[in-house]
XYZ file of C-alpha atoms in Angstrom:
337
model
C 7.921 1.375 -46.689
C 9.479 -0.873 -44.006
C 7.172 -2.265 -41.334
C 7.431 -3.648 -37.823
C 5.163 -5.629 -35.550
C 3.189 -3.861 -32.849
C 0.234 -4.597 -30.595
C -2.944 -2.628 -31.306
C -6.014 -2.157 -29.163
C -8.645 -0.910 -31.605
C -10.889 0.736 -28.977
C -11.517 0.660 -25.233
C -11.755 -2.881 -23.920
C -10.967 -4.533 -27.249
C -8.460 -7.418 -27.383
C -4.737 -6.953 -27.893
C -3.938 -7.791 -31.513
C -0.550 -8.150 -33.220
C -0.382 -6.142 -36.457
C 2.158 -4.815 -38.942
C 2.625 -1.029 -38.955
C 4.804 1.327 -40.963
C 8.231 2.093 -39.523
C 8.753 5.845 -39.794
C 11.790 8.015 -39.107
C 11.982 10.215 -35.990
C 11.299 13.935 -36.178
C 13.450 16.701 -34.683
C 14.446 16.058 -31.083
C 13.312 12.413 -31.251
C 14.923 9.003 -31.738
C 13.733 5.673 -33.025
C 14.341 2.783 -30.645
C 14.615 -0.825 -31.719
C 12.746 -2.283 -28.758
C 14.297 -5.339 -27.119
C 11.993 -5.650 -24.093
C 8.918 -3.984 -22.620
C 7.463 -4.546 -19.175
C 3.749 -5.107 -18.615
C 2.611 -2.644 -15.934
C -0.619 -2.651 -13.953
C -1.347 0.842 -15.272
C -1.584 -0.638 -18.765
C -5.082 -1.730 -17.729
C -6.106 1.924 -17.557
C -4.975 2.475 -21.122
C -6.454 -0.704 -22.589
C -9.783 0.030 -20.902
C -9.811 3.682 -22.032
C -9.465 5.057 -18.526
C -7.334 8.095 -19.365
C -8.559 11.335 -20.980
C -7.657 12.304 -24.507
C -6.718 8.841 -25.695
C -6.525 8.043 -29.395
C -7.200 4.695 -31.060
C -5.838 2.284 -32.081
C -3.527 2.281 -29.086
C -0.227 0.484 -28.510
C 0.347 -0.053 -24.763
C 3.657 -0.179 -22.930
C 5.699 2.293 -20.889
C 8.558 0.128 -19.582
C 10.677 0.171 -22.726
C 14.270 -0.981 -23.189
C 16.156 -1.185 -26.440
C 18.774 0.274 -28.744
C 18.729 3.598 -30.571
C 18.298 2.772 -34.246
C 17.928 6.251 -35.741
C 18.412 9.872 -34.627
C 16.172 12.777 -35.492
C 17.464 16.227 -36.368
C 19.072 18.090 -33.470
C 19.724 15.076 -31.244
C 23.349 15.496 -30.165
C 23.633 13.792 -26.760
C 22.841 10.267 -27.962
C 24.154 7.948 -30.651
C 22.944 5.052 -32.750
C 23.544 1.775 -30.952
C 23.167 3.252 -27.475
C 21.187 1.117 -24.991
C 18.338 3.166 -23.514
C 15.138 2.856 -21.508
C 11.941 4.912 -21.507
C 9.444 4.711 -18.661
C 6.262 6.522 -17.609
C 8.272 9.701 -18.084
C 8.170 9.736 -21.849
C 9.300 13.301 -22.447
C 8.656 16.853 -21.256
C 8.222 20.214 -22.931
C 10.945 22.171 -21.065
C 8.759 25.283 -21.459
C 5.981 25.134 -18.847
C 6.400 26.517 -15.321
C 6.984 23.119 -13.645
C 9.687 22.299 -16.210
C 11.328 25.693 -15.711
C 11.296 25.026 -11.970
C 13.049 21.705 -12.540
C 9.994 19.575 -11.724
C 10.043 17.706 -15.022
C 7.847 14.838 -13.815
C 5.073 17.410 -13.283
C 5.380 18.847 -16.789
C 2.043 20.268 -17.928
C 2.654 18.592 -21.293
C 4.154 15.346 -19.989
C 4.266 12.645 -22.631
C 3.598 9.067 -21.585
C 4.256 6.186 -23.984
C 0.955 4.604 -25.097
C -0.923 7.774 -24.106
C 0.672 10.607 -26.078
C 2.472 8.330 -28.536
C 2.533 4.594 -29.368
C 4.064 2.508 -26.590
C 6.510 -0.331 -26.261
C 4.472 -3.442 -27.073
C 6.193 -3.100 -30.437
C 9.438 -3.759 -32.254
C 10.005 -0.036 -32.842
C 9.170 3.120 -30.874
C 9.765 6.790 -31.577
C 10.367 8.792 -28.392
C 11.610 12.261 -27.418
C 15.337 12.329 -26.734
C 14.752 13.906 -23.309
C 12.902 10.753 -22.236
C 15.933 8.486 -22.634
C 17.703 6.831 -19.712
C 21.013 5.159 -20.441
C 21.124 1.481 -19.432
C 24.243 0.325 -17.541
C 26.230 -2.448 -19.180
C 25.582 -4.691 -16.177
C 21.822 -4.847 -16.853
C 20.134 -6.850 -19.591
C 17.211 -5.336 -21.476
C 14.739 -7.555 -19.617
C 16.221 -6.440 -16.280
C 16.204 -2.769 -17.239
C 12.643 -2.546 -18.595
C 10.733 -2.918 -15.269
C 13.141 -0.538 -13.524
C 12.062 2.289 -15.861
C 8.638 2.492 -14.176
C 8.058 0.054 -11.295
C 11.673 0.367 -10.202
C 12.024 4.128 -10.311
C 8.632 4.667 -8.705
C 9.519 2.617 -5.610
C 13.173 3.661 -5.350
C 12.580 7.371 -5.885
C 9.640 7.382 -3.454
C 11.744 5.788 -0.709
C 14.793 7.978 -1.163
C 12.700 11.160 -0.975
C 11.230 10.310 2.436
C 12.762 11.520 5.692
C 13.664 7.943 6.708
C 17.289 7.225 7.511
C 19.196 3.926 7.547
C 18.058 1.898 10.544
C 14.556 3.406 10.569
C 11.578 1.076 10.209
C 9.947 1.275 6.789
C 6.866 -0.755 5.881
C 5.935 -1.735 2.337
C 2.212 -2.346 1.861
C 1.729 -4.982 -0.837
C 4.208 -7.554 -2.133
C 3.313 -7.490 -5.818
C 4.701 -5.924 -8.977
C 5.676 -2.699 -7.198
C 5.957 -3.983 -3.650
C 8.435 -6.779 -4.340
C 10.817 -4.097 -5.619
C 9.940 -1.782 -2.727
C 10.929 -4.475 -0.206
C 14.250 -5.054 -1.959
C 15.056 -1.359 -2.222
C 14.088 -0.696 1.409
C 16.407 -3.472 2.608
C 19.226 -2.310 0.323
C 18.865 1.274 1.595
C 19.454 0.124 5.140
C 15.917 0.312 6.510
C 14.457 -2.172 8.965
C 11.991 -3.498 6.434
C 8.430 -4.614 7.166
C 6.344 -6.249 4.442
C 2.545 -6.119 4.728
C 0.417 -8.361 2.525
C -2.694 -10.510 2.518
C -2.278 -14.092 3.731
C 0.488 -16.156 5.260
C 1.511 -17.385 1.809
C 3.462 -14.222 1.019
C 5.660 -14.453 4.141
C 8.345 -16.672 2.646
C 8.604 -14.575 -0.508
C 8.723 -11.339 1.487
C 11.527 -12.647 3.680
C 13.412 -13.943 0.666
C 13.145 -10.480 -0.892
C 14.690 -8.947 2.223
C 11.895 -8.175 4.715
C 12.954 -8.348 8.355
C 9.310 -8.637 9.461
C 6.043 -9.762 7.867
C 2.511 -8.632 8.746
C -0.429 -10.668 7.467
C -3.202 -8.109 7.047
C -5.861 -10.849 7.056
C -4.805 -12.115 10.492
C -3.426 -9.046 12.254
C -4.537 -5.522 13.095
C -1.997 -3.835 10.841
C -1.596 -0.647 12.863
C -1.247 -2.648 16.070
C 1.301 -4.975 14.490
C 3.379 -2.025 13.303
C 3.257 -0.421 16.750
C 4.275 -3.721 18.354
C 7.421 -3.576 16.207
C 8.062 -0.022 17.440
C 6.160 1.955 14.802
C 7.089 2.788 11.232
C 8.721 5.995 10.046
C 7.332 5.396 6.548
C 4.683 3.254 4.902
C 5.185 2.861 1.167
C 1.700 1.962 -0.091
C 2.076 -0.042 -3.295
C -1.201 -1.981 -3.038
C -4.027 -0.174 -4.853
C -6.415 -0.529 -1.898
C -7.488 2.634 -0.098
C -8.783 0.866 3.000
C -5.552 -1.106 3.348
C -3.607 2.158 3.106
C -5.763 3.776 5.792
C -5.298 0.776 8.068
C -1.567 1.498 8.292
C -1.839 5.098 9.504
C -2.185 4.175 13.180
C 1.080 2.259 12.907
C 3.133 5.275 11.922
C 5.412 7.064 14.358
C 4.812 10.771 15.105
C 5.637 12.771 11.959
C 5.576 9.520 10.007
C 4.852 9.424 6.282
C 2.326 7.476 4.245
C 3.642 7.539 0.664
C 1.065 6.444 -1.882
C 2.096 4.910 -5.200
C -0.644 2.270 -5.593
C -3.064 3.764 -8.118
C -6.765 3.687 -7.238
C -9.606 6.211 -7.557
C -11.241 5.192 -4.261
C -11.127 7.858 -1.505
C -8.739 7.348 1.396
C -10.842 6.763 4.566
C -8.589 8.775 6.908
C -9.872 11.351 9.383
C -8.070 14.679 9.937
C -7.628 13.806 13.621
C -5.581 10.745 12.646
C -3.172 13.121 10.932
C -3.193 16.227 13.134
C -2.163 14.974 16.572
C 0.780 12.804 15.462
C 1.657 15.141 12.568
C 1.316 12.406 9.953
C 1.973 13.285 6.316
C 0.238 11.679 3.342
C 2.030 12.079 0.034
C 1.322 10.908 -3.478
C 4.427 10.059 -5.480
C 4.482 9.831 -9.283
C 7.157 8.035 -11.276
C 10.579 9.566 -11.972
C 12.401 11.450 -14.681
C 14.862 9.951 -17.151
C 17.716 10.868 -14.791
C 15.866 9.256 -11.877
C 15.582 6.073 -13.963
C 19.335 6.141 -14.609
C 20.020 6.536 -10.885
C 17.586 3.714 -10.081
C 19.369 1.391 -12.484
C 22.769 2.410 -11.081
C 21.604 1.613 -7.532
C 20.172 -1.696 -8.732
C 23.594 -2.596 -10.153
C 25.309 -1.666 -6.870
C 22.786 -3.426 -4.630
C 21.717 -6.432 -6.693
C 18.042 -5.409 -6.693
C 16.182 -6.948 -9.625
C 12.556 -7.370 -10.637
C 11.311 -10.949 -10.553
C 10.137 -11.411 -14.119
C 8.486 -13.866 -16.468
C 9.523 -13.344 -20.085
C 7.095 -13.799 -22.979
C 7.508 -13.046 -26.720
C 5.673 -10.093 -28.248
C 3.364 -12.514 -30.060
C 2.128 -13.636 -26.624
C 1.366 -10.084 -25.457
C -2.350 -10.716 -24.958
C -1.690 -13.638 -22.612
C 1.036 -11.743 -20.742
C -1.293 -8.780 -20.290
C -4.102 -11.076 -19.097
C -1.779 -12.702 -16.556
C -0.931 -9.274 -15.154
C -4.500 -8.012 -15.274
C -5.922 -11.092 -13.537
C -3.254 -11.192 -10.842
C -1.588 -14.362 -12.171
C 1.728 -12.628 -12.901
C 4.465 -13.077 -10.351
C 5.788 -10.508 -10.233
C 6.361 -8.726 -13.554
C 5.690 -9.845 -17.106
C 8.224 -8.673 -19.695
C 7.725 -8.912 -23.452
C 10.728 -9.518 -25.709
C 10.946 -8.701 -29.406
């Protein structure tokens, strides 16, 4: 039986270990991907630490996968061996539940997420449902495509589904793994872009990424600073800090939107009165479907938006994960096989 290398986490909180595992063939409706690159996402911490229900061990993390189709399962007709594809948080849907039948595939009741419902992309080979595949444009390398399949689509799709129009002021809270893409996408979409982050040290980076304005949340009253700029139509909250999110609400224009993509379990300290009088909306936004990933990558090609990455080999996965987990990554770590 042929084998491939993959990272295993034996149980919650255990170290990431490189092992050899059997390489199996895909079942009906699935494909086997020869993985070329896999991004290291902040959400991987939740999997490695056992923070999601129904997890099975050992676990292989990774849901920002890019590679080449190596083998087709029975019934797969829309893809071919050798095709360059990506798989993100959206790792397949059932096409049978009510949300799927309503076209809301990202809310599938049986949504499959790589590393949760099946082994993820910290590996040389992955088997994934065919309906999870996003075709990678020729203009993008595997290492460029991988982060766009989760971090990229989450920020891009969240921004394009707001009511903001070109020329409106849009603030991005956090200039990290998600936020540095959010700033680029906001600028490329024609928004007057405001970056909000902790400390003066992020100003230069934020401006280089495309921010027209920078707000240092450690030195300024964030809501006041936003209002001084004229108020924001949208705040895209990428930083996983509930208090920091709440601090932006007073800086929104009437009928403004706080769009939350930074994952935290802490309650949002916002009062109903802060929302009622100005008609503020607070929305949580998940990732995007395989088609959304394709459209994100297409826009990235048109606009020049790219994740800022540091590439490490699969054998160095534990160190790459630690760099992300400890906040030493700037901005995305990508493993190559």
